[in-house]
mmCIF file of C-alpha atoms in Angstrom:
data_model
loop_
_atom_site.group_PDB
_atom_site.id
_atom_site.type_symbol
_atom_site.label_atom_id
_atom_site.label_comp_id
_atom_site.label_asym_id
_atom_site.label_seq_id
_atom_site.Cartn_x
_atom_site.Cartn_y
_atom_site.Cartn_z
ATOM 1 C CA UNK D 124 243.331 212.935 250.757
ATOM 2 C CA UNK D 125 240.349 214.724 249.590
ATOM 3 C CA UNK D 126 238.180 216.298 252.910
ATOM 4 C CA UNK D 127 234.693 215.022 252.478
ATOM 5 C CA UNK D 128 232.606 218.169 254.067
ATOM 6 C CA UNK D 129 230.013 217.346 256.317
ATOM 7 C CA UNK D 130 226.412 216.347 254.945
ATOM 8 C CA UNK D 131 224.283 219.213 255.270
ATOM 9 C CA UNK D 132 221.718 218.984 258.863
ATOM 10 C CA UNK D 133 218.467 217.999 257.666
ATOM 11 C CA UNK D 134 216.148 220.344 257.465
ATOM 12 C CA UNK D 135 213.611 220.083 260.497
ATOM 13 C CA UNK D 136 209.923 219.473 260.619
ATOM 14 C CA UNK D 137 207.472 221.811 259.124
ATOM 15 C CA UNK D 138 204.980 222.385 262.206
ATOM 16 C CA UNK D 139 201.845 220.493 261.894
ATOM 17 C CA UNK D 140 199.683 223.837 260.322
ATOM 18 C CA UNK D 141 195.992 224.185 262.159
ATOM 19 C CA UNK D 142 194.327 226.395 260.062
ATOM 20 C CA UNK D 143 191.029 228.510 261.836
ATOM 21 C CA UNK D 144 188.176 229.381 259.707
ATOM 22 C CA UNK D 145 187.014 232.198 261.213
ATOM 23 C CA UNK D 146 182.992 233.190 260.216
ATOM 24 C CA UNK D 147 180.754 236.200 260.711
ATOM 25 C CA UNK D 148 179.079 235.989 264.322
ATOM 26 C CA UNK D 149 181.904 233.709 265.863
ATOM 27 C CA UNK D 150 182.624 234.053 269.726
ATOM 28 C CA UNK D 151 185.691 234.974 270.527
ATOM 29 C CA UNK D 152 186.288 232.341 273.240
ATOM 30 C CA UNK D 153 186.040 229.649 270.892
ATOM 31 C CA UNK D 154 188.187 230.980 268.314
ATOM 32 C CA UNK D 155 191.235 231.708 271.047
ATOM 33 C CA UNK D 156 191.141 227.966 272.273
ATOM 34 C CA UNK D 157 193.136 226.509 269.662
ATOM 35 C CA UNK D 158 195.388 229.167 269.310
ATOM 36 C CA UNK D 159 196.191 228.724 272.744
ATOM 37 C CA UNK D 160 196.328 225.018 273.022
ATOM 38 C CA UNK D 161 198.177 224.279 269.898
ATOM 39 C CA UNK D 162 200.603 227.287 270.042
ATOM 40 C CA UNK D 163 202.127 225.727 273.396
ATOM 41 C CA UNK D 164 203.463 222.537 272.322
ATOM 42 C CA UNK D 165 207.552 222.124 271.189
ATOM 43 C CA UNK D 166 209.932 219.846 270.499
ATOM 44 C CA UNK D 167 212.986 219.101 272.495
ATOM 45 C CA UNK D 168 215.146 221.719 270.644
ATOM 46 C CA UNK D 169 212.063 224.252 271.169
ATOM 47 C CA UNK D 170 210.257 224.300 268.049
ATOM 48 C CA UNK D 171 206.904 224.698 268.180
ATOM 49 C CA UNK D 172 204.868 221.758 267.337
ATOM 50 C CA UNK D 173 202.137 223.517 265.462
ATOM 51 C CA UNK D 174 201.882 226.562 263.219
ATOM 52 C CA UNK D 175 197.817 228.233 263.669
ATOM 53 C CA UNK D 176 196.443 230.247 261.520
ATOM 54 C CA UNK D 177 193.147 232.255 261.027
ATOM 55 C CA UNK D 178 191.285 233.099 257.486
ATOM 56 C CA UNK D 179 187.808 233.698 256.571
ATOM 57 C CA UNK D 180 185.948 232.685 253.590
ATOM 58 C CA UNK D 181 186.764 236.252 252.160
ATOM 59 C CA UNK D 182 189.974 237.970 251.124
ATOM 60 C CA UNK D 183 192.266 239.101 254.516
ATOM 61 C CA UNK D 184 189.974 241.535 256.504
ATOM 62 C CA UNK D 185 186.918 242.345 259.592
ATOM 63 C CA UNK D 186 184.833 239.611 260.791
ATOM 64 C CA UNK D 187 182.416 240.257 262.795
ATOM 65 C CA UNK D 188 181.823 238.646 266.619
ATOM 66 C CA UNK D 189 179.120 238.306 268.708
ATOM 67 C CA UNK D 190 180.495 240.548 270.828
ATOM 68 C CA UNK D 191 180.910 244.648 270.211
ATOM 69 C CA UNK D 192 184.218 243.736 268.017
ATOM 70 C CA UNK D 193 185.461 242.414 265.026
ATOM 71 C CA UNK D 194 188.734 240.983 264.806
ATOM 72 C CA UNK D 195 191.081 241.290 261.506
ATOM 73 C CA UNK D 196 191.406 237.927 259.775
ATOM 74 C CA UNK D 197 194.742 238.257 258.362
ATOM 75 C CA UNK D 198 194.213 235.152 255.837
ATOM 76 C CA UNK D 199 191.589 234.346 252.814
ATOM 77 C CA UNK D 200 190.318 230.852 252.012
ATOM 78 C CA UNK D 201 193.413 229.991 250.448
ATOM 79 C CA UNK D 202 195.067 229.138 253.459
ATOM 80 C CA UNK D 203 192.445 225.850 254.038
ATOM 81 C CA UNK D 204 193.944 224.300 250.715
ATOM 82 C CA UNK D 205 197.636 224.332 253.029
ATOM 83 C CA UNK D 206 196.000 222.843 256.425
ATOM 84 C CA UNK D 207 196.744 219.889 258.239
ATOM 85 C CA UNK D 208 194.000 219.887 260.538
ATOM 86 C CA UNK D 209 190.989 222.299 259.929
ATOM 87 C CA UNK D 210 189.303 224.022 262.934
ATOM 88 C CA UNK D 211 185.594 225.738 263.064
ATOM 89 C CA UNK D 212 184.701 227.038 265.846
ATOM 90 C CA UNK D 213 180.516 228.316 266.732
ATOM 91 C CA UNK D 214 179.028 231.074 265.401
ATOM 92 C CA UNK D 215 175.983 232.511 265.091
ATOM 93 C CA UNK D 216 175.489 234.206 261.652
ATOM 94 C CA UNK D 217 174.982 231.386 259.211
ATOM 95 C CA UNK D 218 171.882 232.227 257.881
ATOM 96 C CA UNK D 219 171.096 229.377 255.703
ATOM 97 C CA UNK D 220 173.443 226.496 257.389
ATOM 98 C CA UNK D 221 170.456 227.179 260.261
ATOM 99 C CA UNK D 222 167.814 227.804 258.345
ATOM 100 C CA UNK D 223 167.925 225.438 255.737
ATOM 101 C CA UNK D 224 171.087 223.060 256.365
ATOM 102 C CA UNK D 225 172.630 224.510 253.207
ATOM 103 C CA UNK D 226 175.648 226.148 252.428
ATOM 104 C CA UNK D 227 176.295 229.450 251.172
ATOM 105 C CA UNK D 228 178.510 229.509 247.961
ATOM 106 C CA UNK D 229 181.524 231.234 249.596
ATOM 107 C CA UNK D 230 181.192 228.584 252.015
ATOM 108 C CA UNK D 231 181.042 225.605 249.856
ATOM 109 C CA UNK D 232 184.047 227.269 247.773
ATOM 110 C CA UNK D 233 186.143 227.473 251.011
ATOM 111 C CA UNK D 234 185.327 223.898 252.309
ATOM 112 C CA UNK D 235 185.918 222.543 248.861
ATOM 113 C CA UNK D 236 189.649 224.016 249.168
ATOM 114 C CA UNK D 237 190.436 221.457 252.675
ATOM 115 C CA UNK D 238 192.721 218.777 251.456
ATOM 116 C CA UNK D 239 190.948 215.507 251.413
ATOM 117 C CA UNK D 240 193.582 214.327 253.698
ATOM 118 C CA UNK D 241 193.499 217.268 256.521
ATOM 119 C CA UNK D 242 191.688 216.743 259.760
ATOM 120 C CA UNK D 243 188.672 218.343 260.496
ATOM 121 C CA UNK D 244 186.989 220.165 263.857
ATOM 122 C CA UNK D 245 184.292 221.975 265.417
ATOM 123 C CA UNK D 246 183.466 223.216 268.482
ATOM 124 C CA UNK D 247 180.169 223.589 269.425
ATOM 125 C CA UNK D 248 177.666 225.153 266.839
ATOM 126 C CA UNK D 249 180.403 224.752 264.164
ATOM 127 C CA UNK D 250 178.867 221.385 263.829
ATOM 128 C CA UNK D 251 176.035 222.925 261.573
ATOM 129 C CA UNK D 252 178.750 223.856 258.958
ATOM 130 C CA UNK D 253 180.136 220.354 258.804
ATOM 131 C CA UNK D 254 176.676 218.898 258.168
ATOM 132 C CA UNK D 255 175.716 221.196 255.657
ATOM 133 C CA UNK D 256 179.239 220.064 253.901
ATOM 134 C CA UNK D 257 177.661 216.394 254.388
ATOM 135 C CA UNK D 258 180.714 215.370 256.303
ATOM 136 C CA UNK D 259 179.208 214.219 259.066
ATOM 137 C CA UNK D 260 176.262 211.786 256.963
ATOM 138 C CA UNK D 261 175.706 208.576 258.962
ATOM 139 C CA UNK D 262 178.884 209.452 261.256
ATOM 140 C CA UNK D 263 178.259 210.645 265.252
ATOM 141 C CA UNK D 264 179.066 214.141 266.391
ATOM 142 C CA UNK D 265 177.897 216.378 268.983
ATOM 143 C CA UNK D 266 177.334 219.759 269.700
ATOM 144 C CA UNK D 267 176.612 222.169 273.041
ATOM 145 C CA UNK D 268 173.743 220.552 274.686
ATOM 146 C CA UNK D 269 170.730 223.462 273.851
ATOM 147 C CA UNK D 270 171.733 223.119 269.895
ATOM 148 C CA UNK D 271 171.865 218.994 269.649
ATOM 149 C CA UNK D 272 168.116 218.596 269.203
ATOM 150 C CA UNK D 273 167.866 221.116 266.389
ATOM 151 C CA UNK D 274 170.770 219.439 264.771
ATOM 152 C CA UNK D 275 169.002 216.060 264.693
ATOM 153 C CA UNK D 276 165.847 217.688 263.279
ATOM 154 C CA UNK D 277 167.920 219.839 260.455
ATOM 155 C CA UNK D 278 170.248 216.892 259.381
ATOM 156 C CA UNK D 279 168.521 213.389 260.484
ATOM 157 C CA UNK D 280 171.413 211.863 258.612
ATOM 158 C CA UNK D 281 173.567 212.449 261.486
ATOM 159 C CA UNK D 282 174.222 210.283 264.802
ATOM 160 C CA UNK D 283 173.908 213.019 267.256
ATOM 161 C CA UNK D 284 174.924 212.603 270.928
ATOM 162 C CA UNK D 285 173.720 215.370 273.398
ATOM 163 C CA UNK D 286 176.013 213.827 275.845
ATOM 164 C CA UNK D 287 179.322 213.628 275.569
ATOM 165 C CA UNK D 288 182.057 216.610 275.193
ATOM 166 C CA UNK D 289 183.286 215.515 272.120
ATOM 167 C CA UNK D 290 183.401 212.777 269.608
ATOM 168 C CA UNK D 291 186.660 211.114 267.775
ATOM 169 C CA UNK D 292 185.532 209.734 264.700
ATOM 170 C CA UNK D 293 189.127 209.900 262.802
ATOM 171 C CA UNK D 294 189.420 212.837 260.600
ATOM 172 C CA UNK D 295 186.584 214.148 261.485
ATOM 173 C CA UNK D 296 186.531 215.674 265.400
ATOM 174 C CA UNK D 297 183.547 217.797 266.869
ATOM 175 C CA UNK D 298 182.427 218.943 270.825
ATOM 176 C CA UNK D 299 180.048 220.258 272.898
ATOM 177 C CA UNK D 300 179.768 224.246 273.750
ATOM 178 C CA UNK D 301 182.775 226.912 274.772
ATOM 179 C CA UNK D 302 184.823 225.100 277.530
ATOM 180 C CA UNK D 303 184.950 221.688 275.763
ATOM 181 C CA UNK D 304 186.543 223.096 272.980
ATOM 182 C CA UNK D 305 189.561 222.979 275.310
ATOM 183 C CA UNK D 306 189.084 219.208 275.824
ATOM 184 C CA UNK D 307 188.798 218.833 272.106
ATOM 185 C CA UNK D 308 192.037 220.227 271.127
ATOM 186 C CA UNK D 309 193.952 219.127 273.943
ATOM 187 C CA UNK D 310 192.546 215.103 273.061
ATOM 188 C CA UNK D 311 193.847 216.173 269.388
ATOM 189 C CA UNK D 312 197.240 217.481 270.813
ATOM 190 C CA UNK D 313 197.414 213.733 273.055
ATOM 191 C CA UNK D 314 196.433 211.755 269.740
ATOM 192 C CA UNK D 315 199.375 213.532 268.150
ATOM 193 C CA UNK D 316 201.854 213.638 270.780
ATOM 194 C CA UNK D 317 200.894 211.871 274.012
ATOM 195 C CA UNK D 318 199.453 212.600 277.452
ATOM 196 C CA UNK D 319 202.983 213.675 278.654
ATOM 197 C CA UNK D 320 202.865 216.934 276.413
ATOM 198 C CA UNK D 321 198.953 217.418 276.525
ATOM 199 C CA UNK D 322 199.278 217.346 280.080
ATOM 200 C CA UNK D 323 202.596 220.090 280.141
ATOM 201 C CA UNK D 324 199.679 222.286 277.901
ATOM 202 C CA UNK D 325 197.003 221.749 280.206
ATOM 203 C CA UNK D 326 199.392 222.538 283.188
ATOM 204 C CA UNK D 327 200.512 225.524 281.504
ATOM 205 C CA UNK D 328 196.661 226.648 280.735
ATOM 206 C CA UNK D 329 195.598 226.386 283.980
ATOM 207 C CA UNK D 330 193.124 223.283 282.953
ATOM 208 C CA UNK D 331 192.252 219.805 283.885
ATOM 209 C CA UNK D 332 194.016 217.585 281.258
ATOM 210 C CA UNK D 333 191.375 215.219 281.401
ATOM 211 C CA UNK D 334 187.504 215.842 282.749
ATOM 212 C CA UNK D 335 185.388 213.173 284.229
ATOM 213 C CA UNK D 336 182.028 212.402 282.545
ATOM 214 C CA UNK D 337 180.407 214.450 279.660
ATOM 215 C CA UNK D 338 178.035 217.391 279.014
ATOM 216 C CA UNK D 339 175.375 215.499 280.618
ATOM 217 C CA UNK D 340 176.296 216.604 283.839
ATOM 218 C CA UNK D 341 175.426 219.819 283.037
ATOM 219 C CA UNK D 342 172.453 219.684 281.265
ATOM 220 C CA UNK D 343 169.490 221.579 283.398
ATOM 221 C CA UNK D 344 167.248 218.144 285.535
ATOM 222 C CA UNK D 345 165.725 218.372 288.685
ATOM 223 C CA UNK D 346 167.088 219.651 291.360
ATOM 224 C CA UNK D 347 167.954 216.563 293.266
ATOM 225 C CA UNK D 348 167.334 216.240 296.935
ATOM 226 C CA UNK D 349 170.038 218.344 299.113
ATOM 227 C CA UNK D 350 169.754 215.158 301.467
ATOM 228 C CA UNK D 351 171.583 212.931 299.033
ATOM 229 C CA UNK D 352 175.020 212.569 299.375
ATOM 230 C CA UNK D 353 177.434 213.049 296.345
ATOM 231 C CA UNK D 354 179.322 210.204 294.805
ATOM 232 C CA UNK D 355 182.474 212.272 295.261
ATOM 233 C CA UNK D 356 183.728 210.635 298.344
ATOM 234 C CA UNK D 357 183.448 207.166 296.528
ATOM 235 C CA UNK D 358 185.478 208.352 293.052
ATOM 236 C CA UNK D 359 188.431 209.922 295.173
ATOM 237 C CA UNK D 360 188.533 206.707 297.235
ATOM 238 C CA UNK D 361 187.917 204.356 293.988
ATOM 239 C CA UNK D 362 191.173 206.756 292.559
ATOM 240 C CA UNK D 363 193.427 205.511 295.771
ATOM 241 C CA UNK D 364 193.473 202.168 294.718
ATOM 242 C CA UNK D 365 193.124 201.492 291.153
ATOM 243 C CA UNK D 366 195.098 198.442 291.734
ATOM 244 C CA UNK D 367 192.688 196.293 293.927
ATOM 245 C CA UNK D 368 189.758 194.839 292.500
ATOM 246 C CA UNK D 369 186.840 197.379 293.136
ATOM 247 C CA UNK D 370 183.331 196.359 293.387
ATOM 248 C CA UNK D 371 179.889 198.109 293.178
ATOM 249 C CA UNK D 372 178.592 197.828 295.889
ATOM 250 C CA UNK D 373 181.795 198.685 297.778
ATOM 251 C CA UNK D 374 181.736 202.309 296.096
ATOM 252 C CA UNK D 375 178.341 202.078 296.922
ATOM 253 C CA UNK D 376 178.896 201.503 300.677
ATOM 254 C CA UNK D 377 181.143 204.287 301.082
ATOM 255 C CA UNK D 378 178.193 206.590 300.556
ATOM 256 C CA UNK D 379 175.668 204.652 302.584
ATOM 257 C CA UNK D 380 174.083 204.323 299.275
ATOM 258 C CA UNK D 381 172.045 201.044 297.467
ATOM 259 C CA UNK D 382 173.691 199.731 293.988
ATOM 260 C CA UNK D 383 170.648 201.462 292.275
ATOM 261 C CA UNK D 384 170.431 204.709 294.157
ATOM 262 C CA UNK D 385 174.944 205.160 293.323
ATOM 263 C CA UNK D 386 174.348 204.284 290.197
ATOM 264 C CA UNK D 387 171.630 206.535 289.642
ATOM 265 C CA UNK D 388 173.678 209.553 290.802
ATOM 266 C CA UNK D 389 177.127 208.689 289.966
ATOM 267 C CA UNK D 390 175.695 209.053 285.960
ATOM 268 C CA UNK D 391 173.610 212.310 287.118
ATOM 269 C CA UNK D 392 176.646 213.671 288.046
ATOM 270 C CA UNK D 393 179.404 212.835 285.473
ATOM 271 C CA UNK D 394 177.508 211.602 283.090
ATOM 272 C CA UNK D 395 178.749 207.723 282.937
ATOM 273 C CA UNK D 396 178.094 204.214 284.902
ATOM 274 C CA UNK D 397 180.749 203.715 287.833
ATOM 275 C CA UNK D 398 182.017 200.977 285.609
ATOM 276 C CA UNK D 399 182.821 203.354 281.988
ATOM 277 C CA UNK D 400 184.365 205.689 284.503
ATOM 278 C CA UNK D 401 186.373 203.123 286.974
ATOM 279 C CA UNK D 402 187.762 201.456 283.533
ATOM 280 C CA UNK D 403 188.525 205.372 282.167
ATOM 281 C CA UNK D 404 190.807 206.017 284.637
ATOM 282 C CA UNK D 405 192.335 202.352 284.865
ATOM 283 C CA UNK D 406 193.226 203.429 281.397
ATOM 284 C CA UNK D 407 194.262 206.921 281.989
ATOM 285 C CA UNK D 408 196.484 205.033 284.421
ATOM 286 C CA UNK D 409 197.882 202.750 282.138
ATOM 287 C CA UNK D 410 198.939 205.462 279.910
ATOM 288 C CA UNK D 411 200.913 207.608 282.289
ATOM 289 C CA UNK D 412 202.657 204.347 283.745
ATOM 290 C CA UNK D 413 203.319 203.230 279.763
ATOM 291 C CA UNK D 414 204.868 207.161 279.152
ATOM 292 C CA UNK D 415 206.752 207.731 282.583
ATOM 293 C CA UNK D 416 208.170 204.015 283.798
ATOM 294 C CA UNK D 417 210.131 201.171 282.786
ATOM 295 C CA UNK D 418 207.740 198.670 284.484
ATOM 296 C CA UNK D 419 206.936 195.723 281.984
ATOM 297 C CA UNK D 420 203.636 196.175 280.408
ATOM 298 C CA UNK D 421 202.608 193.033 283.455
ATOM 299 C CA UNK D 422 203.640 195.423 285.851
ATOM 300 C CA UNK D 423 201.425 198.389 284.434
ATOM 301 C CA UNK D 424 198.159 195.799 283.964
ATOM 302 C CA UNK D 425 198.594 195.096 287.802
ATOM 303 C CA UNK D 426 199.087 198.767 288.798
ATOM 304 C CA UNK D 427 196.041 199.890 286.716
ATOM 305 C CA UNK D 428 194.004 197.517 288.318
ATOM 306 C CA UNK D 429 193.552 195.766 285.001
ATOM 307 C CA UNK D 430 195.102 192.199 286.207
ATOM 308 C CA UNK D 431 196.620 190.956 283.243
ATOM 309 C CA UNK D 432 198.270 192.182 280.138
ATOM 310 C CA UNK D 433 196.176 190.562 277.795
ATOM 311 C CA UNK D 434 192.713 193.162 280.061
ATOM 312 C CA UNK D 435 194.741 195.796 279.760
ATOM 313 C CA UNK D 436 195.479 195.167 276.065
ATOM 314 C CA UNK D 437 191.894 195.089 275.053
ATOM 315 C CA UNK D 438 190.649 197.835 276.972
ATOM 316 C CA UNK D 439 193.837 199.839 275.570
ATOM 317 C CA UNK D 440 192.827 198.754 271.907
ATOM 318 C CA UNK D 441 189.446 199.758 272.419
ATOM 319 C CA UNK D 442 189.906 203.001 273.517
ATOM 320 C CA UNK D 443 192.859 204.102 271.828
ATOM 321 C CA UNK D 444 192.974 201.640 269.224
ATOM 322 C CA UNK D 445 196.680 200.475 270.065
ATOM 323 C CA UNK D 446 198.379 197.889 271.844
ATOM 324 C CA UNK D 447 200.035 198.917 275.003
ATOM 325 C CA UNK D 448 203.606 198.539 273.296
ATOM 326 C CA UNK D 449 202.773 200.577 270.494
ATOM 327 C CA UNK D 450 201.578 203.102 272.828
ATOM 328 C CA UNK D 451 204.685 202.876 274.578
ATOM 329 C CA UNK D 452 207.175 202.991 271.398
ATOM 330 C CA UNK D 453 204.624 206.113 270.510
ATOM 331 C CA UNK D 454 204.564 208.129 273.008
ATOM 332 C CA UNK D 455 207.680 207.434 275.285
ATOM 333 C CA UNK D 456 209.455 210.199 273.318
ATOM 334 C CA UNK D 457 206.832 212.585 273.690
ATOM 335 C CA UNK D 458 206.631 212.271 277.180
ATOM 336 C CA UNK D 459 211.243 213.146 277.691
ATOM 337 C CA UNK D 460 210.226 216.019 275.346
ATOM 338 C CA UNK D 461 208.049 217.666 277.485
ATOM 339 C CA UNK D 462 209.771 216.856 280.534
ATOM 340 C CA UNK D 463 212.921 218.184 278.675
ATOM 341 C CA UNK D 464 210.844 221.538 277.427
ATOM 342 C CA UNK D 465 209.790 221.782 281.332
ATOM 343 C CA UNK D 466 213.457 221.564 282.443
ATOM 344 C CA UNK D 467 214.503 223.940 280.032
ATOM 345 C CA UNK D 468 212.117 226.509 280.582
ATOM 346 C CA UNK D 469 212.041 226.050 284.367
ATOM 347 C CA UNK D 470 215.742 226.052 284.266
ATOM 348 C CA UNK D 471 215.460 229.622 282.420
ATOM 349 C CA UNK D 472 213.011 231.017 285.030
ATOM 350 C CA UNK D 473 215.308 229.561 288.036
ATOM 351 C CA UNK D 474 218.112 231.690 286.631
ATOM 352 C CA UNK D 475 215.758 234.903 285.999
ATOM 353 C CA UNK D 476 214.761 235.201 289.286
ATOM 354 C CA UNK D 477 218.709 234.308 290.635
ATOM 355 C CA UNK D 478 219.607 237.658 288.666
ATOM 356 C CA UNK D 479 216.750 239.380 289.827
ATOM 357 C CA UNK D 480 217.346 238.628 293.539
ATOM 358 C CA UNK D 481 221.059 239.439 292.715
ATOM 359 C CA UNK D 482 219.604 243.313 291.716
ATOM 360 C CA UNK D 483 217.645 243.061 294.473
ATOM 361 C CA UNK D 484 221.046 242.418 296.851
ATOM 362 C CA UNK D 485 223.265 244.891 295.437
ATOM 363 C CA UNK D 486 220.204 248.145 295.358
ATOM 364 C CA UNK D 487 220.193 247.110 299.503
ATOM 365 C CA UNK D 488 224.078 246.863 299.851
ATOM 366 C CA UNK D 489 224.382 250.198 298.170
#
């Protein structure tokens, strides 16, 4: 009998490629975050996830920073026409994008090489090069908080919201200034994989997976009386028991605050109502319950506090635009690879130290 061989494995995955288009006057903060956010995540045989790479609308070579640097841009504008998701992050040399709203013709050539089916993202005044491109004509973005009313005034065409830390539109992704870059591309990394293995990256970066509110909170106001109490006391209590039917004027109460005066500072402070932010984490919730249990999707409505499945359905659709099933089917996998990754790697440090203390032993025995 003739031996069959074996089928050849198949070959695995090419990493999802993030391509950085690095421009004269970029801050170096901003350009690190995604290469430190999307170089973390990996697969359960340890792959990574995503590839990142840098170029500039030149050949490979200096760009400048705002800082006393320049950083080597090993890749030209070549490298766009091979990305899966497209990344600009601020700068602050780009002369007629400010000026004008118009793109320079090395600019324009570069954009024009992003597949018409690649993501797109900016963080912070990277948002100017977008709507010089016209990508972001009657669409909503943002940008850092200082920047968003010149960036009405320069392209009117645009929805722009001062308030938020970013803004989801599909293919098209932008944020607010420096540190919400970090929320942008770990929301991108949780779109693509889940909150299992956005939340082993933010872990692993020493960052909230998930902050409360938007930029609003930190735009400059009035300093508000030091007699007024925070709402603080009433989120961490409203967090205890997301199951139970919370009320108002109950959150309200537990800072010896009126409905008016709460609500008042609970959006001064994070930068939504108590209700946007109570139904946020009912859905925040929902997700880790979805990713990390076998309770039936009845069981998760109840324990998020949203009563029913067919609440917690539409609140699920509306923010994430899937049904709590499909979210499930999605993600569940995503959520045993990074607790497989976290064994792994754990595992690996656990021995480390074991043969470490082991030198350690034998130096003092001898």
């Amino acid at each position: 009998m003739p031996v069959i061989p074996p089928e050849p494995s198949p070959c695995p995955p090419r990493p999802h490629r993030v391509v950085v288009l690095a421009l004269d006057g970029l801050l170096p903060f901003e350009l690190g975050i995604p290469h430190r956010i999307f170089g973390r995540p990996r697969d359960e045989r340890g792959r990574p996830l995503y590839e990142v790479l840098t170029c500039s609308v030149r050949p490979p070579g200096p760009v400048r920073t705002d800082a006393d640097f320049t950083v080597h841009v090993p890749h030209g504008p070549e490298a766009l026409a091979t990305a899966d998701t497209v990344i600009v992050p601020a700068c602050y040399e780009l002369g007629p994008v400010f000026e004008r709203g118009e793109l320079t013709d090395e600019l324009a050539d570069a954009l024009g090489r992003i597949p018409p089916t690649a993501r797109i993202a900016s963080i912070c005044t990277g948002v100017y090069v977008l709507a010089a491109a016209g990508r972001l004509d009657g669409r909503r973005a943002t940008t850092h908080w200082a920047d968003a009313e010149r960036l009405q005034r320069l392209f009117p065409k645009v929805d722009v919201d001062p308030d938020v830390l970013f803004v989801d539109d599909g293919d098209i992704l932008t944020s607010a200034g420096v540190a919400a870059g970090i929320d942008l591309c770990l929301h991108m990394v949780r779109r693509d994989h889940g909150a299992a293995v956005a939340n082993d990256v933010a872990r692993r970066t020493v960052v909230p997976p998930h902050r409360d509110g938007g930029q609003a909170q930190y735009i400059q106001r009035p300093v508000p009386d030091p007699q007024q109490a925070s709402t603080s006391g009433a989120r961490a209590w409203a967090l205890g028991r997301l199951h139970e039917p919370i009320q108002l004027r109950d959150m309200a109460e537990r800072e010896s605050m009126s409905v008016r005066t709460f609500t008042r500072r609970f959006r001064e402070e994070t930068g939504v109502s108590p209700g946007q932010w109570l139904t946020r984490q009912r859905v925040e919730r929902a997700r880790y319950l979805l990713e990390t249990t076998e309770l039936t999707v009845d069981q998760v409505a109840r324990d998020a506090g949203f009563g029913t499945a067919q609440s917690m359905r539409a609140h699920l659709q509306a923010a994430l635009g899937v049904t709590p099933t499909a979210y499930r089917r999605t993600f569940r996998a995503g959520a045993e690879r990074a607790s497989d990754a976290r064994t792994d790697t754990e595992g690996a440090l656990d021995a480390r130290a074991d043969g470490e203390r082991g030198v350690e032993a034998g130096a003092v025995a001898a």
